[in-house]
mmCIF file of C-alpha atoms in Angstrom:
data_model
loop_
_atom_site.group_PDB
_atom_site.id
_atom_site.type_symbol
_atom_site.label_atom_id
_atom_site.label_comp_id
_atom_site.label_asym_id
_atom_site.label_seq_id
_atom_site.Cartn_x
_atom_site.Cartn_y
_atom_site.Cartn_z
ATOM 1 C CA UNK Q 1 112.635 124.085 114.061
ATOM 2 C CA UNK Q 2 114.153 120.250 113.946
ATOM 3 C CA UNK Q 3 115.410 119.570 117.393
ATOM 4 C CA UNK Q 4 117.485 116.104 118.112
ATOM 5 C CA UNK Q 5 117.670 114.898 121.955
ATOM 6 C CA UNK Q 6 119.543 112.597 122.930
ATOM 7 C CA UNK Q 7 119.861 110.263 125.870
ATOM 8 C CA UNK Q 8 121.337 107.024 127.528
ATOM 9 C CA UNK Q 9 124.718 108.541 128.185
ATOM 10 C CA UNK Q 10 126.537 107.827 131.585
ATOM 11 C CA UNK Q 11 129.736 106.577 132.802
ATOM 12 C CA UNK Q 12 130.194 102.187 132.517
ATOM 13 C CA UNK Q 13 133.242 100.025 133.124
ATOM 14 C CA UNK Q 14 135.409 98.500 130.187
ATOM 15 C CA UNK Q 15 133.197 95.445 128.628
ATOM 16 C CA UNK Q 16 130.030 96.885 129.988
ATOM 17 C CA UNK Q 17 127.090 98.006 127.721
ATOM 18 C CA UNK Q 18 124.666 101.380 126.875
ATOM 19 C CA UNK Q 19 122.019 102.351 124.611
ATOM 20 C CA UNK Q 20 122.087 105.807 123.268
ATOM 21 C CA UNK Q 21 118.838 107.036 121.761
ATOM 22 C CA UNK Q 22 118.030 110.327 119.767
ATOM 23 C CA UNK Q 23 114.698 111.347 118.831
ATOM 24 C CA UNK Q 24 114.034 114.099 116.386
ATOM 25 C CA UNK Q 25 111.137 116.494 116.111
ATOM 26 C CA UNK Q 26 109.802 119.276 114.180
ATOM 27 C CA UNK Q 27 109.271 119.503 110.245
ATOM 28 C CA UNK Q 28 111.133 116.483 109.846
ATOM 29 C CA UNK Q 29 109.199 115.681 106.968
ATOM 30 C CA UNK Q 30 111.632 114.151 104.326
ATOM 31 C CA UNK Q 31 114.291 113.317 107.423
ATOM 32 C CA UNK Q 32 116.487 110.462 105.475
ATOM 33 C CA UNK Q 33 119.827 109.619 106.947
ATOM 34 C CA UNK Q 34 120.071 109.838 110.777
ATOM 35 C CA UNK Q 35 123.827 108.861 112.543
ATOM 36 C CA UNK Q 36 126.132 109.138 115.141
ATOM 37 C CA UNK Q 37 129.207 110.909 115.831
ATOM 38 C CA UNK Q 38 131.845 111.388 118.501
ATOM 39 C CA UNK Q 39 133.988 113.741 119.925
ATOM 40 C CA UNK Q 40 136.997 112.941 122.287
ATOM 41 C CA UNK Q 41 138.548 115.768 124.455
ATOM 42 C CA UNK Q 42 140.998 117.399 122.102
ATOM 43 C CA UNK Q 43 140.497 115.635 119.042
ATOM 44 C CA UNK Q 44 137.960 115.973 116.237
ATOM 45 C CA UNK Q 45 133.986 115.412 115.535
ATOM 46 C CA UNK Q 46 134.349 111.967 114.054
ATOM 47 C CA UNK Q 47 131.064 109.569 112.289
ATOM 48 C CA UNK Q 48 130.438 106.337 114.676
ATOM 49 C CA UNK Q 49 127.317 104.982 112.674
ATOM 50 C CA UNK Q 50 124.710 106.093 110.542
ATOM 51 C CA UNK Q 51 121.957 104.656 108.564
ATOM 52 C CA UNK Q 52 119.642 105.094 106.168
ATOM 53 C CA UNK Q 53 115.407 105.187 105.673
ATOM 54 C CA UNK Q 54 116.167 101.799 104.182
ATOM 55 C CA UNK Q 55 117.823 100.799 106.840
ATOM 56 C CA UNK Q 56 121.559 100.702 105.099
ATOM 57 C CA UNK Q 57 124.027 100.923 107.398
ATOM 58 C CA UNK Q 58 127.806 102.077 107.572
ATOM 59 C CA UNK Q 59 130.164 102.415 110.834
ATOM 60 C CA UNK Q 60 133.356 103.280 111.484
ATOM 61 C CA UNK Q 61 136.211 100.477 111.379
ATOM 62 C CA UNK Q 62 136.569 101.106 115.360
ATOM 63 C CA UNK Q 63 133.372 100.269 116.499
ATOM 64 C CA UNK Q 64 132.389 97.524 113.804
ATOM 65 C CA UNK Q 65 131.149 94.213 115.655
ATOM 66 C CA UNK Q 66 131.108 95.888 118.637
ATOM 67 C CA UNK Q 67 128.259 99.010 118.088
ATOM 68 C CA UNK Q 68 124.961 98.536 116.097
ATOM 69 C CA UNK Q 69 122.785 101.482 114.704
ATOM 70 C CA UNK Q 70 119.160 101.326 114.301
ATOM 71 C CA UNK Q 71 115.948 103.565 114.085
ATOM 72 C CA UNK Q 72 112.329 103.247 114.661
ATOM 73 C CA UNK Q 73 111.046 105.875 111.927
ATOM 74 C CA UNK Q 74 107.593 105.442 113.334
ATOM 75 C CA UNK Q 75 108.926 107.111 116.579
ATOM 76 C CA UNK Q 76 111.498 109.411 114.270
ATOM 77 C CA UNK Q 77 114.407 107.786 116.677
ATOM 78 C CA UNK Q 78 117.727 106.622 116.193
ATOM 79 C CA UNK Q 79 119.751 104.263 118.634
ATOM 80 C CA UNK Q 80 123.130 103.259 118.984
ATOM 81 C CA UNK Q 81 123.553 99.883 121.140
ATOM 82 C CA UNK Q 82 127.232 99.725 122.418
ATOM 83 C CA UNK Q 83 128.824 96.243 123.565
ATOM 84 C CA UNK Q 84 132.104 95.603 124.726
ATOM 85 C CA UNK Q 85 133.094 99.261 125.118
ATOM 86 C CA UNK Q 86 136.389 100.528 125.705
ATOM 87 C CA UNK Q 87 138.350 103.344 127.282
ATOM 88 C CA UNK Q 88 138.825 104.482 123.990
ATOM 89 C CA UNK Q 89 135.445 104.669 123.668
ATOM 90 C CA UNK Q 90 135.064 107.933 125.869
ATOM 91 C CA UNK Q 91 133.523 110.952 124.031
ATOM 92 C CA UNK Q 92 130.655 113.128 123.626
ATOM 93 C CA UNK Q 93 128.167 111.525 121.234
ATOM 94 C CA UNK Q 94 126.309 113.561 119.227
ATOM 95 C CA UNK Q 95 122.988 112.608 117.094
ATOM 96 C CA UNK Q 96 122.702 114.151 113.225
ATOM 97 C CA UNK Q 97 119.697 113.859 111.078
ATOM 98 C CA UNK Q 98 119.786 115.315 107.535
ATOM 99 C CA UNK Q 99 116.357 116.910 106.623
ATOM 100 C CA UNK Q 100 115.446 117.708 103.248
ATOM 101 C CA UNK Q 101 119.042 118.616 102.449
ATOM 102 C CA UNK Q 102 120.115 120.112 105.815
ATOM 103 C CA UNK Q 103 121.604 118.532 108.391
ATOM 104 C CA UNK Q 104 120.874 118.661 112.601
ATOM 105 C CA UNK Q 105 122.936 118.186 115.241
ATOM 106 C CA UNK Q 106 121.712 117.226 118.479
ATOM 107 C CA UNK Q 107 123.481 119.040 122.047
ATOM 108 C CA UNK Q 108 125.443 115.404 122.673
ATOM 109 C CA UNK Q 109 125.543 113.183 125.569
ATOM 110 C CA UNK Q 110 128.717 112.081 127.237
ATOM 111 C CA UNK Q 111 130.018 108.585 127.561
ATOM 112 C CA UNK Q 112 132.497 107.831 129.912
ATOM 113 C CA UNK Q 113 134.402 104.007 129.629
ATOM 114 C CA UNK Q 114 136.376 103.589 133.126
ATOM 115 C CA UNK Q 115 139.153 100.939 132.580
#
């Protein structure tokens, strides 16, 4: 069974940093697109980053300039480096992977953003 971990969530002051990694495992053969998403108390599931085997990238206007997606697919990992974060910032962020057509959520890690 695919399985997605994730780590590097904690609680940081506006204008501080964090790395968020997510590493998948299992027959993950043909993996291609691995991302990020958030979720916000009371609000919905919504995409943060994601990027491609070739490395294309997309992210949401909120975070652009600010967050930066890569992956090692050597070590089947995605990260999500976070700079100048924000209250607004606060969520639970979830790692996806889509496998051969399906895709994995990870259980999320929580980021709080004091002001």
């Amino acid at each position: 069974q695919v399985q997605l971990v994730e780590s590097g969530g904690g609680l940081v002051q506006a204008g501080e940093s964090l790395r968020l990694s997510c590493t998948a495992s299992g027959p993950i053969f043909g993996m291609n697109r691995m991302g990020w998403y958030r979720q916000a108390p009371g609000k919905q599931r919504d995409l943060v980053a994601s990027i491609s085997t070739g490395s294309s990238t997309n992210y949401a206007d909120a975070v652009k300039g600010r967050f930066t997606i890569s992956r090692d697919s050597a070590k089947s990992t995605v990260y999500l480096q976070m700079n100048s974060l924000k209250p607004e910032d606060t969520a639970v962020y979830y790692c996806t992977a889509n496998v051969r057509g399906v895709n994995y959520w990870g259980k999320g890690t929580l980021v709080t953003v004091s002001s």
